[in-house]
Coordinates of C-alpha atoms in Angstrom, one line a residue:
M1 CA 0.0 0.0 0.0
A2 CA 2.9 2.4 0.7
A3 CA 3.9 5.0 -1.8
T4 CA 7.4 4.6 -3.3
P5 CA 10.5 6.0 -1.5
E6 CA 13.0 7.8 -3.5
S7 CA 16.6 8.8 -2.7
S8 CA 17.1 12.5 -1.9
L9 CA 19.7 14.7 -3.4
E10 CA 20.4 15.9 0.1
D11 CA 22.2 13.8 2.7
P12 CA 20.5 10.4 2.4
L13 CA 21.2 9.7 6.1
R14 CA 19.0 12.7 7.0
S15 CA 16.3 12.9 4.4
F16 CA 14.6 11.1 1.7
V17 CA 11.7 11.6 -0.8
R18 CA 8.4 9.7 -0.8
V19 CA 6.7 9.5 -4.2
L20 CA 3.0 9.4 -4.6
E21 CA 1.6 8.8 -8.1
K22 CA -1.8 10.5 -8.9
R23 CA -4.5 8.9 -11.0
D24 CA -3.6 11.2 -13.9
G25 CA 0.0 9.8 -13.9
T26 CA 1.6 12.9 -12.4
V27 CA 3.7 12.4 -9.3
L28 CA 3.8 14.2 -5.9
R29 CA 7.3 14.2 -4.4
L30 CA 7.4 14.7 -0.6
Q31 CA 10.6 15.4 1.2
Q32 CA 10.9 13.7 4.5
H33 CA 13.5 13.9 7.3
V34 CA 14.7 10.9 9.3
S35 CA 14.9 12.9 12.5
G36 CA 12.8 15.8 13.8
G37 CA 9.6 14.2 15.2
V38 CA 6.4 12.6 13.9
G39 CA 5.7 15.4 11.5
C40 CA 8.7 14.8 9.3
V41 CA 7.6 11.7 7.6
V42 CA 4.6 10.8 5.4
W43 CA 2.4 8.4 7.4
D44 CA 0.2 5.8 5.8
A45 CA -3.0 7.5 6.9
A46 CA -1.9 10.6 4.9
I47 CA -1.4 8.4 1.8
V48 CA -4.9 6.8 2.3
L49 CA -6.6 10.2 2.7
S50 CA -4.8 11.7 -0.2
K51 CA -5.8 8.9 -2.5
Y52 CA -9.4 8.9 -1.2
L53 CA -9.7 12.5 -2.4
E54 CA -9.1 11.3 -5.9
T55 CA -11.7 8.5 -5.8
P56 CA -14.7 9.0 -8.2
G57 CA -17.1 8.6 -5.2
F58 CA -15.6 11.7 -3.6
S59 CA -14.7 13.8 -6.6
G60 CA -18.2 13.6 -8.2
D61 CA -19.2 14.3 -11.8
G62 CA -17.8 17.3 -13.7
A63 CA -15.6 19.6 -11.7
H64 CA -13.9 18.0 -8.7
A65 CA -15.6 18.5 -5.4
L66 CA -12.6 20.4 -4.1
S67 CA -12.3 22.7 -7.1
R68 CA -12.4 26.3 -5.9
R69 CA -13.1 25.2 -2.3
S70 CA -11.3 26.5 0.7
V71 CA -9.4 23.7 2.5
L72 CA -7.4 23.8 5.8
E73 CA -5.2 20.9 6.8
L74 CA -4.4 20.4 10.4
G75 CA -1.1 18.7 11.5
S76 CA 0.1 18.8 8.0
G77 CA 3.6 17.5 8.6
T78 CA 5.0 17.1 5.1
G79 CA 1.9 18.6 3.6
A80 CA 0.9 15.4 1.6
V81 CA -2.9 15.7 2.0
G82 CA -3.1 19.4 1.5
L83 CA -0.8 19.3 -1.6
M84 CA -3.0 16.6 -3.1
A85 CA -6.1 18.8 -2.5
A86 CA -4.3 21.7 -4.1
T87 CA -3.6 19.6 -7.2
L88 CA -7.3 18.9 -7.4
G89 CA -8.2 22.6 -7.6
A90 CA -8.6 23.6 -3.9
D91 CA -7.3 26.7 -2.3
V92 CA -5.4 25.2 0.6
V93 CA -3.7 26.3 3.8
V94 CA -1.4 23.7 5.3
T95 CA -0.7 24.2 9.0
D96 CA 1.7 22.9 11.6
L97 CA 4.1 24.0 14.2
E98 CA 6.9 26.6 13.5
E99 CA 9.6 23.9 13.3
L100 CA 7.8 22.2 10.4
Q101 CA 7.3 25.3 8.2
D102 CA 10.6 24.9 6.3
L103 CA 9.7 21.3 5.3
L104 CA 6.2 22.4 4.3
K105 CA 7.5 25.2 2.2
M106 CA 10.1 22.9 0.6
N107 CA 7.4 20.4 -0.4
I108 CA 5.1 23.2 -1.7
N109 CA 8.0 24.4 -3.9
M110 CA 8.8 20.9 -5.1
N111 CA 5.2 20.3 -6.3
K112 CA 4.0 23.8 -7.3
H113 CA 3.9 22.8 -11.0
L114 CA 1.1 20.4 -10.2
V115 CA -1.0 22.8 -8.2
T116 CA -4.2 23.9 -10.0
G117 CA -5.7 25.8 -7.0
S118 CA -3.4 27.5 -4.5
V119 CA -1.4 26.4 -1.4
Q120 CA 0.3 28.2 1.4
A121 CA 1.8 27.2 4.8
K122 CA 0.9 28.8 8.1
V123 CA 1.8 28.2 11.7
L124 CA -1.0 26.8 13.9
K125 CA -0.6 25.4 17.4
W126 CA -3.7 23.5 18.5
G127 CA -5.5 25.0 21.5
E128 CA -4.3 28.5 21.0
E129 CA -6.5 31.5 20.0
I130 CA -7.2 31.6 16.2
E131 CA -6.2 34.9 14.7
D132 CA -4.9 34.3 11.2
F133 CA -7.9 32.3 9.9
P134 CA -10.8 34.7 9.6
S135 CA -13.5 32.5 8.0
P136 CA -14.5 28.9 8.3
P137 CA -13.1 26.7 5.4
D138 CA -15.3 24.5 3.3
Y139 CA -13.2 21.5 4.4
I140 CA -10.8 20.7 7.2
L141 CA -8.5 17.7 6.5
M142 CA -6.5 15.8 9.1
A143 CA -4.5 12.6 8.9
D144 CA -3.1 10.7 11.9
C145 CA -3.7 13.5 14.4
I146 CA -4.9 11.1 17.2
Y147 CA -1.9 9.8 19.0
Y148 CA -1.0 12.1 22.0
E149 CA -3.5 12.2 24.9
E150 CA -2.4 15.6 25.9
S151 CA -3.1 17.0 22.4
L152 CA -6.8 15.8 22.2
E153 CA -8.5 18.7 24.0
P154 CA -6.3 21.3 22.2
L155 CA -7.1 19.6 18.8
L156 CA -10.8 19.6 19.5
K157 CA -10.8 23.2 20.6
T158 CA -9.1 24.2 17.4
L159 CA -11.7 22.2 15.4
K160 CA -14.5 24.0 17.1
D161 CA -12.8 27.4 16.6
L162 CA -12.1 26.9 13.0
S163 CA -15.1 25.1 11.7
G164 CA -18.5 26.5 10.7
S165 CA -21.9 24.9 10.4
E166 CA -21.2 24.0 6.8
T167 CA -17.5 22.9 7.2
C168 CA -16.9 19.2 6.3
I169 CA -14.2 17.8 8.4
I170 CA -12.5 14.6 7.1
C171 CA -10.3 12.8 9.5
C172 CA -8.2 9.7 8.6
Y173 CA -6.4 7.8 11.3
E174 CA -4.6 4.5 11.8
Q175 CA -6.1 2.3 14.5
R176 CA -3.3 1.2 16.8
T177 CA -3.5 -1.5 19.4
M178 CA -0.2 -1.0 21.3
G179 CA 0.2 0.7 24.6
K180 CA -2.3 3.5 25.4
N181 CA -3.4 4.0 21.8
P182 CA -6.9 2.3 22.3
E183 CA -7.5 4.4 25.4
I184 CA -6.5 7.6 23.6
E185 CA -8.7 6.7 20.6
K186 CA -11.7 6.0 22.9
K187 CA -11.2 9.3 24.7
Y188 CA -11.0 11.2 21.4
F189 CA -14.4 10.0 20.2
E190 CA -16.0 10.5 23.6
L191 CA -14.9 14.2 23.5
L192 CA -15.7 14.5 19.8
Q193 CA -19.3 13.5 20.2
L194 CA -19.9 16.4 22.7
D195 CA -19.8 19.0 19.9
F196 CA -19.7 17.1 16.6
D197 CA -21.6 14.4 14.7
F198 CA -19.5 11.9 12.8
E199 CA -19.7 8.9 10.5
K200 CA -17.2 6.3 9.3
I201 CA -16.8 5.9 5.5
P202 CA -16.9 2.2 4.5
L203 CA -13.6 0.7 3.4
E204 CA -15.0 -0.1 0.0
K205 CA -15.3 3.6 -0.7
H206 CA -11.6 4.2 -0.1
D207 CA -9.1 4.0 -3.0
E208 CA -9.1 0.4 -4.3
E209 CA -5.3 0.1 -3.9
F210 CA -4.5 2.5 -1.1
R211 CA -6.6 1.2 1.7
S212 CA -6.2 -0.9 4.9
E213 CA -8.4 -2.5 7.4
D214 CA -6.8 -0.5 10.2
I215 CA -7.0 2.9 8.6
H216 CA -10.3 4.7 8.9
I217 CA -11.8 7.8 7.3
I218 CA -14.4 9.7 9.3
Y219 CA -16.7 12.5 8.3
I220 CA -17.2 15.1 11.0
R221 CA -19.6 18.0 11.2
K222 CA -20.6 20.4 14.0
K223 CA -23.8 19.6 15.7
K224 CA -27.0 21.6 15.2
S225 CA -29.9 21.6 17.6
N226 CA -32.3 20.0 15.1
C227 CA -32.0 17.3 12.5
F228 CA -31.4 18.6 9.0
F229 CA -30.4 17.4 5.6
F230 CA -27.7 18.7 3.3
K231 CA -26.8 17.6 -0.1
H232 CA -23.1 17.1 -0.6
R233 CA -21.4 17.8 -3.9
Y234 CA -20.2 14.2 -4.2
S235 CA -23.6 12.6 -4.1
H236 CA -24.0 11.8 -0.4
T237 CA -27.1 12.8 1.4
I238 CA -26.3 13.1 5.0
K239 CA -28.8 13.3 7.9
F240 CA -27.3 14.6 11.2
T241 CA -28.9 14.2 14.6
L242 CA -27.7 15.3 18.0
L243 CA -26.2 11.8 18.8
K244 CA -25.1 10.5 15.5
C245 CA -25.3 10.9 11.7
T246 CA -26.3 8.4 9.1
I247 CA -25.1 8.5 5.5
W248 CA -27.2 7.2 2.6
V249 CA -25.3 6.8 -0.6
F250 CA -27.4 7.3 -3.8

């Protein structure tokens, strides 16, 4: 399932490039660093979500569902998911901590020839006051952001602060069974349901090649006081209630 690694022109002991081929045959090249924390490599959940954005079920008929849409990626790391969205026509802001900005900007520069929307990098630390993001985006994308217990409440605060009533949040994460991971995942969803409705996307709707039983994609949306319907651009009718949401695929 993993995308192809490629030798870097820089010191191969410190960095290397991961190659991700798109459905149109073009290739995203993502610089990674061997050291520097979890944000310096492309995790499998980022690959799964990136490829999901290309699936016909998500993209819809005609113009791609992300075309001319505003997209914010949280915990971008290398920027893989946000860059994929930008090549599909979205206007993207990839965000992470200050120490990852150089890597994000490097990958934006390496792939700018593929971008059909726009993409820029900004600093965003979860839990802090939002100042540089004036209006809610159409989409918030996040891949493998559920792993540190101490980051759960700051992450959810940031989601609440950034999202509007019409924002579609797409979260992809790898389900891990070692150590405290099951406990952290359980706590995340317990906290999430206080303010958001969410629904798991069936595995058969993921990319046919880039999928895994232990990597999940969740749609998340802010709760409203009453049930309502909204028609999504990629042919999903979604009914949200206070406790859960149900997706009917037409």
